[in-house]
mmCIF file of C-alpha atoms and ligand atoms in Angstrom:
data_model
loop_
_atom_site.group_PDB
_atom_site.id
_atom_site.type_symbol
_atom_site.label_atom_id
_atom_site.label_comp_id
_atom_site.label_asym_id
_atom_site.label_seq_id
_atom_site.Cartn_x
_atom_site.Cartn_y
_atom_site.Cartn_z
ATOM 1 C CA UNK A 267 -44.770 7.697 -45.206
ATOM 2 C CA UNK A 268 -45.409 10.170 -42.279
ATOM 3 C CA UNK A 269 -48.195 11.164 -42.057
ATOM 4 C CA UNK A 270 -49.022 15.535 -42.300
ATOM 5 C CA UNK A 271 -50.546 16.427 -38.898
ATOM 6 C CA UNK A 272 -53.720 18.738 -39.575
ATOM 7 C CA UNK A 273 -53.952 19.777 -35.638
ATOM 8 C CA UNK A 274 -56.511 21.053 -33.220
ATOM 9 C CA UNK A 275 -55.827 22.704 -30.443
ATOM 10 C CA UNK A 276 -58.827 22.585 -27.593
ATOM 11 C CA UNK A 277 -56.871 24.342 -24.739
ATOM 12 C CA UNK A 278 -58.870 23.233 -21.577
ATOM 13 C CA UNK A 279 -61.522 22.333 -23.377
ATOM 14 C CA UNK A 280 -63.272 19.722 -21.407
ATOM 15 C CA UNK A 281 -60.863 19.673 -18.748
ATOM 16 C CA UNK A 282 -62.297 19.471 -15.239
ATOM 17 C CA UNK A 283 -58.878 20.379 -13.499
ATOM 18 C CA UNK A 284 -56.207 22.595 -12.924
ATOM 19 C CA UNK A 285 -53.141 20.948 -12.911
ATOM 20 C CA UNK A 286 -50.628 22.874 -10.660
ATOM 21 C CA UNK A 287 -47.926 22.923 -13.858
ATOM 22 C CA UNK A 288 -50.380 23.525 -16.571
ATOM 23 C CA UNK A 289 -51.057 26.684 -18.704
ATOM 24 C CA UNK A 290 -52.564 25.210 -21.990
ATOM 25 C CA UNK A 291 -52.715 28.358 -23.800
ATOM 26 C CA UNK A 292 -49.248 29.405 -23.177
ATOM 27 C CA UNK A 293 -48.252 25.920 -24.092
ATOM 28 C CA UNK A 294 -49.738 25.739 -27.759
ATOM 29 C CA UNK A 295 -49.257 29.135 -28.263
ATOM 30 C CA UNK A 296 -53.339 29.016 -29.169
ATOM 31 C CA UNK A 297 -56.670 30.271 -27.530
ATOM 32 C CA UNK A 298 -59.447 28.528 -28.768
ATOM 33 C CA UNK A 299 -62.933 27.125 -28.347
ATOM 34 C CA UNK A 300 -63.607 24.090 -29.974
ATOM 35 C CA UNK A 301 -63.488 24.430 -33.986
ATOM 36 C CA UNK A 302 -66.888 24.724 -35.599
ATOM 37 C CA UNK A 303 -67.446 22.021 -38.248
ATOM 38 C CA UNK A 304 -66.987 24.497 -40.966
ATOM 39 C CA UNK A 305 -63.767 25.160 -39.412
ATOM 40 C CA UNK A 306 -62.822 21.538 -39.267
ATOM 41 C CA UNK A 307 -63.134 20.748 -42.834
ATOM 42 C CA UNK A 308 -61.746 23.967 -44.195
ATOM 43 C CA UNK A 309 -58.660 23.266 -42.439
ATOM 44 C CA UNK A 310 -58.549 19.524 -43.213
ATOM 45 C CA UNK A 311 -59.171 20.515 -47.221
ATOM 46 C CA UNK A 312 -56.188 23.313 -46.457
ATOM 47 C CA UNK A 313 -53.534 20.443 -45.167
ATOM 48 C CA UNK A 314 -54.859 18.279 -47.893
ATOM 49 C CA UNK A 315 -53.876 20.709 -50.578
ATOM 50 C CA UNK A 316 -49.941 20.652 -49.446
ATOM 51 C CA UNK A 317 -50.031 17.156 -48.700
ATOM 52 C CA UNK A 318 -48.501 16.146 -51.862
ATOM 53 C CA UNK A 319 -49.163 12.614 -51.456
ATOM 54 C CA UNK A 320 -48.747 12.100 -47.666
ATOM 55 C CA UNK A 321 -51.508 10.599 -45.412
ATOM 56 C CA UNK A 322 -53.782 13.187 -43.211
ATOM 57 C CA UNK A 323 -53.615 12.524 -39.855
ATOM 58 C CA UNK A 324 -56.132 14.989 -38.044
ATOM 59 C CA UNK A 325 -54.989 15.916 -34.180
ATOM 60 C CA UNK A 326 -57.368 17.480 -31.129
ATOM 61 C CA UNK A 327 -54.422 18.252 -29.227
ATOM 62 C CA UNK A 328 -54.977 19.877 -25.418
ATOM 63 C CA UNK A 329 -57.586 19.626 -22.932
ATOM 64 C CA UNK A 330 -59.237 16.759 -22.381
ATOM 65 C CA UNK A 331 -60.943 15.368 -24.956
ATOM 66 C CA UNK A 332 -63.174 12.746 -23.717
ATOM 67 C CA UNK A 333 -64.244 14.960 -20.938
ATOM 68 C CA UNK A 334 -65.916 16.967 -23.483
ATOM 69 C CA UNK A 335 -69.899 16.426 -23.426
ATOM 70 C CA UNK A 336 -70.313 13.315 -26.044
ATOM 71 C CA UNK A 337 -72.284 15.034 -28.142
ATOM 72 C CA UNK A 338 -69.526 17.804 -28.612
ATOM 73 C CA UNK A 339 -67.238 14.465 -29.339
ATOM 74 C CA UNK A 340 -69.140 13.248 -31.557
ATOM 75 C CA UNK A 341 -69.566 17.085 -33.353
ATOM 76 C CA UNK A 342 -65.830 16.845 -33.906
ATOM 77 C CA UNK A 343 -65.619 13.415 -35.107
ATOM 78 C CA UNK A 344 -68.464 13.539 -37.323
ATOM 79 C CA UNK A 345 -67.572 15.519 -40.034
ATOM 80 C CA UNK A 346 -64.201 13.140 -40.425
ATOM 81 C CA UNK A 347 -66.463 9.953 -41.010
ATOM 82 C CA UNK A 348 -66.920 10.447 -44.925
ATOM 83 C CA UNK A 349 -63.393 11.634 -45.050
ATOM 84 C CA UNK A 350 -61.767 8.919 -43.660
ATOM 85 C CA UNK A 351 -64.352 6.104 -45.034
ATOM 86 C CA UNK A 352 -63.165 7.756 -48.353
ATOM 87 C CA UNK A 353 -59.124 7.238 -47.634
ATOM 88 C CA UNK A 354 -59.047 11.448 -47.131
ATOM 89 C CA UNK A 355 -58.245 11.141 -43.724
ATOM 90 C CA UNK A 356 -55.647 8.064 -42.645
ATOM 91 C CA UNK A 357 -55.758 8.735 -38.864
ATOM 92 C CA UNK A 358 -56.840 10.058 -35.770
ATOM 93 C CA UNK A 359 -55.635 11.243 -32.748
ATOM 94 C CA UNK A 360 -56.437 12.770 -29.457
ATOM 95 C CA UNK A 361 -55.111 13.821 -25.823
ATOM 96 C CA UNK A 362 -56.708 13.232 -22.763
ATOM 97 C CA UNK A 363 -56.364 12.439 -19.438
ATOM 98 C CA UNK A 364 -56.353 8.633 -17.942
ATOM 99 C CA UNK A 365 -59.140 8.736 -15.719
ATOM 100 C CA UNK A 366 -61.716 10.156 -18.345
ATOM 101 C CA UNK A 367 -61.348 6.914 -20.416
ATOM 102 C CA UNK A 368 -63.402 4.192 -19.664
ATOM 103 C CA UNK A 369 -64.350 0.828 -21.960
ATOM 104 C CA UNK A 370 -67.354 2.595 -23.128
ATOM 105 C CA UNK A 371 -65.341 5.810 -23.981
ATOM 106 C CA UNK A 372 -62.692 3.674 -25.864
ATOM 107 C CA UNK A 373 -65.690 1.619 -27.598
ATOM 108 C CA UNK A 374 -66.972 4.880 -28.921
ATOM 109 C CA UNK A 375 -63.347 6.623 -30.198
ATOM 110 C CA UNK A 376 -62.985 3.276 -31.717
ATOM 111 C CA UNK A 377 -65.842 3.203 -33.744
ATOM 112 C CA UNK A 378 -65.901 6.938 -34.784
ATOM 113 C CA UNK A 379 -62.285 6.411 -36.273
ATOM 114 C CA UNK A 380 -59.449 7.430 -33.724
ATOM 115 C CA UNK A 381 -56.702 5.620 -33.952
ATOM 116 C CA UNK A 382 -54.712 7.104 -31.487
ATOM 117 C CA UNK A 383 -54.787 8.541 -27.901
ATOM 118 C CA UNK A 384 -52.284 10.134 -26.249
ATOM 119 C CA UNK A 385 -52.556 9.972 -22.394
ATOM 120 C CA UNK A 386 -51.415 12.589 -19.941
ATOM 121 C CA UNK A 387 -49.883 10.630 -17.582
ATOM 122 C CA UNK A 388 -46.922 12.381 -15.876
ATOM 123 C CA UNK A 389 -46.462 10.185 -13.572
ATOM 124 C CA UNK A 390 -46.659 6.980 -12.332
ATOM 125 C CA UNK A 391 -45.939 8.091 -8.805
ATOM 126 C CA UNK A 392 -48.750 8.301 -6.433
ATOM 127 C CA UNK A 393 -47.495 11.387 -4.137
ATOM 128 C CA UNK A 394 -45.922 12.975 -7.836
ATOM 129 C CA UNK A 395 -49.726 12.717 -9.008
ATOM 130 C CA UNK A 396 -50.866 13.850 -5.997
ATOM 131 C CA UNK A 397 -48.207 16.895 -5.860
ATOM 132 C CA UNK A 398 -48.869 18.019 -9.100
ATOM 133 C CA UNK A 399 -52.987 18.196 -8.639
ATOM 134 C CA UNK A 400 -53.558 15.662 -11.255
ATOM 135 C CA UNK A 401 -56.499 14.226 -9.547
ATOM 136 C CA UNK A 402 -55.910 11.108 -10.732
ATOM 137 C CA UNK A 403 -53.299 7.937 -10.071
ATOM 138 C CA UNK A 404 -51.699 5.255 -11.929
ATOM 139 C CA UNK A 405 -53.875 2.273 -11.539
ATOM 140 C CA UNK A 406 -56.002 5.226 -13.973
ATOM 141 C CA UNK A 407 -53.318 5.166 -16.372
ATOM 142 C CA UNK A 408 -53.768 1.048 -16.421
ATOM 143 C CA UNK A 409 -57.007 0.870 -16.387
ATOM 144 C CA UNK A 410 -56.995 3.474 -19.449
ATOM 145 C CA UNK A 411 -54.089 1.508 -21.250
ATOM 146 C CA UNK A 412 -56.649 -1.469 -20.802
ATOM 147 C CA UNK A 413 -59.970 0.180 -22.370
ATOM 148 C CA UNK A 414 -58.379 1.458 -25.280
ATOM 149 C CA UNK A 415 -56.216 -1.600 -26.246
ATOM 150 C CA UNK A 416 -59.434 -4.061 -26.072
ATOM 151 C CA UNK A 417 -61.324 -1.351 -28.240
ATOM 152 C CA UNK A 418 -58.080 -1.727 -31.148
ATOM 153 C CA UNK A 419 -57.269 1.871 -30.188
ATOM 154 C CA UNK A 420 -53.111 2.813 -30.027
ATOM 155 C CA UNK A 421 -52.231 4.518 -26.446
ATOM 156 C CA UNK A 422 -49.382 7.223 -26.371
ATOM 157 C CA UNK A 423 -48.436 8.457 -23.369
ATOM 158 C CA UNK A 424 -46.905 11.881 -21.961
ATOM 159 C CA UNK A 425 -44.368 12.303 -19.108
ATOM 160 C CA UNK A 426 -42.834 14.867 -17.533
ATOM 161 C CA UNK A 427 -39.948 14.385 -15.540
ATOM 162 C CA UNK A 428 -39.270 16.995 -12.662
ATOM 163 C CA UNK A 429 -42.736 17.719 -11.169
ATOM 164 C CA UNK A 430 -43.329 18.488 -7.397
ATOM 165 C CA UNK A 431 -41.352 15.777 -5.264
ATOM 166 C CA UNK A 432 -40.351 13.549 -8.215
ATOM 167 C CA UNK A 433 -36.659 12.431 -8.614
ATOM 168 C CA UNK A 434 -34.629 11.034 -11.449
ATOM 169 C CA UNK A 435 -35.645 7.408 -10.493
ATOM 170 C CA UNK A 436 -38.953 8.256 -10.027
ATOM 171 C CA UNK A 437 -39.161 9.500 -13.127
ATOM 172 C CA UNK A 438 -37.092 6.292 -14.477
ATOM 173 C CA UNK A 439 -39.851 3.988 -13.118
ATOM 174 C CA UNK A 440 -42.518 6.121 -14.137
ATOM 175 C CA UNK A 441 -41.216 5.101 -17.623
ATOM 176 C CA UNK A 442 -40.714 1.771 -17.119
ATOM 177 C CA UNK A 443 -44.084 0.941 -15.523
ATOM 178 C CA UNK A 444 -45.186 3.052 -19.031
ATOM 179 C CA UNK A 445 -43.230 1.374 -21.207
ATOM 180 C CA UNK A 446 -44.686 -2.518 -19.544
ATOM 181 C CA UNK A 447 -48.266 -1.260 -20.911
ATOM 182 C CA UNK A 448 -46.889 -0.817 -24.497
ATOM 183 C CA UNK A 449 -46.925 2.355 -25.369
ATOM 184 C CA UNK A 450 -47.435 3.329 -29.461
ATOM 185 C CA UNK A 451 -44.993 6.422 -28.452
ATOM 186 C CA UNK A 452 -44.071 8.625 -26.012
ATOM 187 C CA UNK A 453 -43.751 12.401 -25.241
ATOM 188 C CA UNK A 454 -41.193 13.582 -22.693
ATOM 189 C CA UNK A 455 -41.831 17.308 -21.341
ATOM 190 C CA UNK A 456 -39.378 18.127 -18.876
ATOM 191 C CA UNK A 457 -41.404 20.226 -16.170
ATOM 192 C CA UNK A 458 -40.836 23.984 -16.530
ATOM 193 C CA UNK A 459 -42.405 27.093 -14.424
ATOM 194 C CA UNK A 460 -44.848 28.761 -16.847
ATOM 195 C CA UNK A 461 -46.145 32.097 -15.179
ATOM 196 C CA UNK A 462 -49.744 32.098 -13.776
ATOM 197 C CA UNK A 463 -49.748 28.651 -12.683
ATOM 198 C CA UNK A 464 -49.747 27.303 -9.681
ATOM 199 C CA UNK A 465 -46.201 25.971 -9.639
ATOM 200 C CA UNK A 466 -44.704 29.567 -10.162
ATOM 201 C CA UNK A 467 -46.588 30.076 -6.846
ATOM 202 C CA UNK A 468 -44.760 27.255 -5.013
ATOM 203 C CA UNK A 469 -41.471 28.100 -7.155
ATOM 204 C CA UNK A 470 -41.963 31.423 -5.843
ATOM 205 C CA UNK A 471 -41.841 30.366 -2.461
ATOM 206 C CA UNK A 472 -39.086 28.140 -2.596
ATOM 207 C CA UNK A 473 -40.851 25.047 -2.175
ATOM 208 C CA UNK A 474 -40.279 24.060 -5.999
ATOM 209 C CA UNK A 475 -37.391 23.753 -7.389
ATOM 210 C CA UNK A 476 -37.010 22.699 -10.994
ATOM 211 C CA UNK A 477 -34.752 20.509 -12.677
ATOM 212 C CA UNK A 478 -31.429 22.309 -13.988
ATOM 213 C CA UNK A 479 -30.652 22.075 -17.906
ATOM 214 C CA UNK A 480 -27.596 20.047 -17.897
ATOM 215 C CA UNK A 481 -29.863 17.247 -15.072
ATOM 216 C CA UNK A 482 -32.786 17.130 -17.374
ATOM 217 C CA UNK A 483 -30.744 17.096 -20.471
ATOM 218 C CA UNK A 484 -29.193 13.291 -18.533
ATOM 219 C CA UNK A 485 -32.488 12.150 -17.131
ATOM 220 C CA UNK A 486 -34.455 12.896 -20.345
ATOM 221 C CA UNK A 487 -31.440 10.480 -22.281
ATOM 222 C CA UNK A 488 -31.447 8.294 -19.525
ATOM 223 C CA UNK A 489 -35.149 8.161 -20.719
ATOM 224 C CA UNK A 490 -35.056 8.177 -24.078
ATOM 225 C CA UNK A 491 -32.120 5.014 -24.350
ATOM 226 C CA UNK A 492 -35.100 2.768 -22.322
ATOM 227 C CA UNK A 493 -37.440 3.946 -25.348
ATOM 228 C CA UNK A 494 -35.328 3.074 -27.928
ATOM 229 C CA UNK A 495 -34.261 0.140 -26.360
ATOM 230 C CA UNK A 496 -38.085 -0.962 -26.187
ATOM 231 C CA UNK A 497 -38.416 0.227 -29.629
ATOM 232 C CA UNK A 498 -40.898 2.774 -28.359
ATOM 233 C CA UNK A 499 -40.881 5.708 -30.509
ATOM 234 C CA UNK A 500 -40.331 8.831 -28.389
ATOM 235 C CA UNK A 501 -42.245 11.939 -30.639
ATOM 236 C CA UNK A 502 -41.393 14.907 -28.708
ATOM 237 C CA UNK A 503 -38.851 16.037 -26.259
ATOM 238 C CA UNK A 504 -39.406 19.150 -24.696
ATOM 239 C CA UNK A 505 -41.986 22.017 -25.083
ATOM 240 C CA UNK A 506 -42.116 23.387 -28.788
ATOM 241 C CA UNK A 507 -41.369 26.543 -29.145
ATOM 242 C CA UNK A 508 -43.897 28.971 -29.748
ATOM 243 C CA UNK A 509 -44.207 32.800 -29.830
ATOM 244 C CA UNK A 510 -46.337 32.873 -26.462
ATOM 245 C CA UNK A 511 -43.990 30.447 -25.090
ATOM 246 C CA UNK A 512 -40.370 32.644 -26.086
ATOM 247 C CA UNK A 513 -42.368 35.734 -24.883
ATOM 248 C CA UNK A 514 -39.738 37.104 -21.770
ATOM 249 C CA UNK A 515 -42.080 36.427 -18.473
ATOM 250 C CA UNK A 516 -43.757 33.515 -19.654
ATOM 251 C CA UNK A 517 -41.266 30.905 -18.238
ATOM 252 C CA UNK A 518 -40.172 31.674 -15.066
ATOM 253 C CA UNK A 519 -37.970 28.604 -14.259
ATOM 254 C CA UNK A 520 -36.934 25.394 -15.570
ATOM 255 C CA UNK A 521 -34.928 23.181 -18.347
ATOM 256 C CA UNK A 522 -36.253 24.991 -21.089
ATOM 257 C CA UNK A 523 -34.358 25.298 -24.640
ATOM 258 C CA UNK A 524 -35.443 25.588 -27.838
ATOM 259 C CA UNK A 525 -33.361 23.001 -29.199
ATOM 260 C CA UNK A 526 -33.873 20.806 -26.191
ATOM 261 C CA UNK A 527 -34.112 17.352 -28.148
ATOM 262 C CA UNK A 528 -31.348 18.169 -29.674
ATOM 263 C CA UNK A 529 -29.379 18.471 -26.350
ATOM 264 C CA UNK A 530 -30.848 15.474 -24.978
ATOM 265 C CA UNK A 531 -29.453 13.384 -28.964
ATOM 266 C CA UNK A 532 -26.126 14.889 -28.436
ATOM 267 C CA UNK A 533 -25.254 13.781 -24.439
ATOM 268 C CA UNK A 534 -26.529 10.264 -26.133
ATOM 269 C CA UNK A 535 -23.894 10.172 -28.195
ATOM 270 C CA UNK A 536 -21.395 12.407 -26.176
ATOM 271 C CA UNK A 537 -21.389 8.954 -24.043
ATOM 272 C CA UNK A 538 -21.231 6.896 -26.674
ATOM 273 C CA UNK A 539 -17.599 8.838 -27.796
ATOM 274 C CA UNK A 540 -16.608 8.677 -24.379
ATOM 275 C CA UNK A 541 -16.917 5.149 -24.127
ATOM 276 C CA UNK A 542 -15.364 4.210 -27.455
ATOM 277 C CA UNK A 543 -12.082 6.671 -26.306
ATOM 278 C CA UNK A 544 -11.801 4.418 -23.803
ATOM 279 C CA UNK A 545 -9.729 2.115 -27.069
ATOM 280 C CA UNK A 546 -7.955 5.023 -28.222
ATOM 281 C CA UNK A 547 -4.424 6.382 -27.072
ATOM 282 C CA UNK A 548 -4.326 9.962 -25.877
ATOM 283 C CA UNK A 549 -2.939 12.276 -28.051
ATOM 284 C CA UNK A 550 -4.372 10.562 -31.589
ATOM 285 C CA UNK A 551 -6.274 12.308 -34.121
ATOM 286 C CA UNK A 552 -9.540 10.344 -34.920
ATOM 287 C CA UNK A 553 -12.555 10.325 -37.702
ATOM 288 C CA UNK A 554 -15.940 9.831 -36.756
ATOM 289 C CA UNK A 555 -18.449 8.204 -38.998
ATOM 290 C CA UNK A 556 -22.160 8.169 -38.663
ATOM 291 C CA UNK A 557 -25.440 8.729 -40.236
ATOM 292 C CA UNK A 558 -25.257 11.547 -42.360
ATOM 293 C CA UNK A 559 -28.022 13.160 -40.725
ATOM 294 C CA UNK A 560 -26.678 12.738 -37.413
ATOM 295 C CA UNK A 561 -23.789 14.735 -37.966
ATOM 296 C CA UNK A 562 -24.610 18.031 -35.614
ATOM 297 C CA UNK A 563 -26.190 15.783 -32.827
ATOM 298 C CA UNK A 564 -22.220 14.083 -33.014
ATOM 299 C CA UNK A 565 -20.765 17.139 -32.454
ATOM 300 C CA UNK A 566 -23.042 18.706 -29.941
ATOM 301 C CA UNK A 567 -23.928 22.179 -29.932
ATOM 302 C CA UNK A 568 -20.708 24.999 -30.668
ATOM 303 C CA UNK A 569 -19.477 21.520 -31.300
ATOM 304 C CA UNK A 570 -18.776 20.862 -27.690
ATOM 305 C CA UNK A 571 -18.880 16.803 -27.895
ATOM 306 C CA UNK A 572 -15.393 17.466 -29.940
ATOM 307 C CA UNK A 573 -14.464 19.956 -27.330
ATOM 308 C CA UNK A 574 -15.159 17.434 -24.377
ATOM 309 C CA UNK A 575 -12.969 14.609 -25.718
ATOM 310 C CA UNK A 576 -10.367 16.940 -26.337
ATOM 311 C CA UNK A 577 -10.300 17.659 -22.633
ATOM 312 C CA UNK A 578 -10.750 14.689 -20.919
ATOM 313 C CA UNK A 579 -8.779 12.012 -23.445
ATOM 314 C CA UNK A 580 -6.612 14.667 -25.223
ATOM 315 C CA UNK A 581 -7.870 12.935 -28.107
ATOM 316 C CA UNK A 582 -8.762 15.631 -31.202
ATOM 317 C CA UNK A 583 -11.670 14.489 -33.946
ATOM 318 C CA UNK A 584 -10.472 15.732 -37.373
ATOM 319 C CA UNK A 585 -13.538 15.035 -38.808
ATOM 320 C CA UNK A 586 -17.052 13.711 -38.986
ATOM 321 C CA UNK A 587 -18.129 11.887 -42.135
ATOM 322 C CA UNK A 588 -21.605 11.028 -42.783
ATOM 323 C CA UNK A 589 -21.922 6.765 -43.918
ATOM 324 C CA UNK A 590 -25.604 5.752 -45.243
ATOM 325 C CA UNK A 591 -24.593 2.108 -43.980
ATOM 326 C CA UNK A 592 -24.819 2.956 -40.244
ATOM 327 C CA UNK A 593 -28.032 3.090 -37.508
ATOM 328 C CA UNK A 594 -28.956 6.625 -36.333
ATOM 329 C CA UNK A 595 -27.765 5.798 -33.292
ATOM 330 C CA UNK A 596 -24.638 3.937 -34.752
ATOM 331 C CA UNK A 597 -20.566 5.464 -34.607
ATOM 332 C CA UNK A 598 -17.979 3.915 -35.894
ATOM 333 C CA UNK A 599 -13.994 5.904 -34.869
ATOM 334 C CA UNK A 600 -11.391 5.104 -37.263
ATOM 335 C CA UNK A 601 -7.861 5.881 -35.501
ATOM 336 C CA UNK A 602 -4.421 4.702 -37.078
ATOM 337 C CA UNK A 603 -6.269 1.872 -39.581
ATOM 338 C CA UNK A 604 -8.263 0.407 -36.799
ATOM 339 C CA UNK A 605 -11.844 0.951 -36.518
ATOM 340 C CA UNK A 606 -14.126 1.289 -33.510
ATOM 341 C CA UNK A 607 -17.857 0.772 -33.613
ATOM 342 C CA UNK A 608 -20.542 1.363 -31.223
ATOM 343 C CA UNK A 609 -23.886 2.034 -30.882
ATOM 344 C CA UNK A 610 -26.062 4.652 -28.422
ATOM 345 C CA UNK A 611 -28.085 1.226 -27.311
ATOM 346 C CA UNK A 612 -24.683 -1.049 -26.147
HETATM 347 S S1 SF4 B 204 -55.693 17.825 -17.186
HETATM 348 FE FE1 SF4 B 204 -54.426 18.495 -18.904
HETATM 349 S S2 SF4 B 204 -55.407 20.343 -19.732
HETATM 350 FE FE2 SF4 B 204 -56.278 19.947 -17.707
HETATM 351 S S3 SF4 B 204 -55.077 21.257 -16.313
HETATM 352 FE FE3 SF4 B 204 -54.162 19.204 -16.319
HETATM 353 S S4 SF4 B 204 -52.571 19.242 -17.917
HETATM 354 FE FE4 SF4 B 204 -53.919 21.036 -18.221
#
């Protein structure tokens, strides 16, 4: 069962940089300190009372966790010790960065109870690294990997496509040197221009430019098909949107959309159609069958997947049907008795 996320958020807490893309606040939509333990627990017992039977997985999401002074670690992971030895709480996880994660570090989250942490890697591109003021580089992100596998720790890792001087294969082999360390999951932010940072100064200037919707929208499927071809869960695509972040000012520039993930689900299977028209005469009417809850991805937003195949193979969809037999990422086309079947991963 998934688990209920009782989250955290320690914006910059701990963090001893200033990444030239990064404006935590504006990114959780929080401003906080780190929780007093009070805090902690009242909020855990909160979650726990709408939990209706699902595990409690408590989150420190932001900043830098294990840059924080130990002792203010070991503040926050105290009070969860009696929880969890009692079942209360089923997991733990944390962000930080690569480079403040050593075997000691690891050692220590390991024994306290996380389960999970989620690196902010980026990159796996020296001069993207170096562009983006990340103050660290990928043998980090190894190294890291390393420490917290020997300690029995899970390792998720964060990307974001389009920073200073990256590229689409760039990005590609960021992934795929990720994805060789065995990731648990994966988060894919798309870089965007949040005001106040540093990167609206060099966006400003014209020596940024972000990626466009429609290029991210490609490179971020392009991404996600490696995942789930790895069988690498991928847990978020795109920025969440939050009050702070929808507020007009606050991005200035970049692939941002509310329903981004969404986007990025429907191109996947906007190929997929294409490629099964291939086998279909121009001019027929088709059905399209998939999982029922796949349905709007199918069609694509304003239902412009249908639209698309229209165009291009004069070929019109009369309807989509939802069939508990197939994969998410499975179609199957029925056209004049004959049936067509594909899947996102072919
Ligand atoms: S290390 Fe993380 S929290 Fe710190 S500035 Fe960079 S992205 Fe933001």
């Amino acid at each position: 069962m998934k688990p209920l996320i009782v989250p955290f958020f320690i914006s910059h807490q701990g963090c001893p940089h200033k990444c030239v893309f990064c404006d935590q606040e504006r990114i959780s939509g929080q401003s906080s300190g780190l929780p007093a333990t009070a805090e902690v627990l009242e909020t855990i017992e909160r979650f726990a009372a709408s939990a209706v039977g699902r595990p409690l997985e408590v989150a420190f999401y932001g900043g830098t966790f294990t840059s924080l002074p130990r002792g203010e670690q070991d503040r926050l992971l105290a009070p969860l010790q009696p929880l969890i030895a009692k079942g209360r709480v089923a997991s733990v996880r944390l962000s930080t960065r690569p480079d403040s994660v050593d075997d000691d570090t690891a050692r220590f989250l390991a024994a306290r109870g996380v389960t999970t942490v989620e690196l902010g890697v980026q990159s796996m591109d020296g001069e993207v690294l170096e562009s983006a003021g990340r103050g660290h580089g990928a043998a980090h992100v190894e190294r890291a990997f390393a420490s917290l596998g020997n300690a029995g720790v899970a390792v998720g890792a964060q990307l974001m496509p389009g920073l200073p001087g990256d590229t689409p294969e760039k990005s590609l082999e960021s992934l795929d040197r990720v994805l060789a360390l065995g990731p648990a999951c994966l988060r894919i932010y798309p870089t965007v221009v949040l005001a106040g940072t540093r990167l609206a100064d060099l966006w400003r200037s014209g020596s940024y430019s972000p990626l466009g919707l429609d290029d991210a929208v490609s490179l971020c499927g392009a991404m996600l098909r490696r995942c789930l071809a790895a069988s690498v869960p991928v847990i978020r695509i795109g920025l969440q949107p939050t009050e702070e972040l929808e507020r007009p000012g606050t991005i200035l520039a970049g692939p941002w959309h509310p329903a981004f993930r969404q986007l990025v689900e429907s191109e996947l299977f906007r190929g997929l159609l294409e490629r099964l028209a291939m086998d279909v005469p121009a001019g027929s009417g088709i059905e399209v069958a998939c999982s029922p809850r796949r349905i709007s991805d199918v069609a694509g937003q304003h239902r412009c997947n249908l639209s698309r195949l229209r165009e291009k193979f004069g070929i019109v969809v009369r309807r989509i049907t939802g069939d508990n037999r197939l994969h998410p990422y499975d179609l199957e086309i029925s056209c004049s008795g004959k049936i067509i079947a594909g899947s996102v991963l072919d």
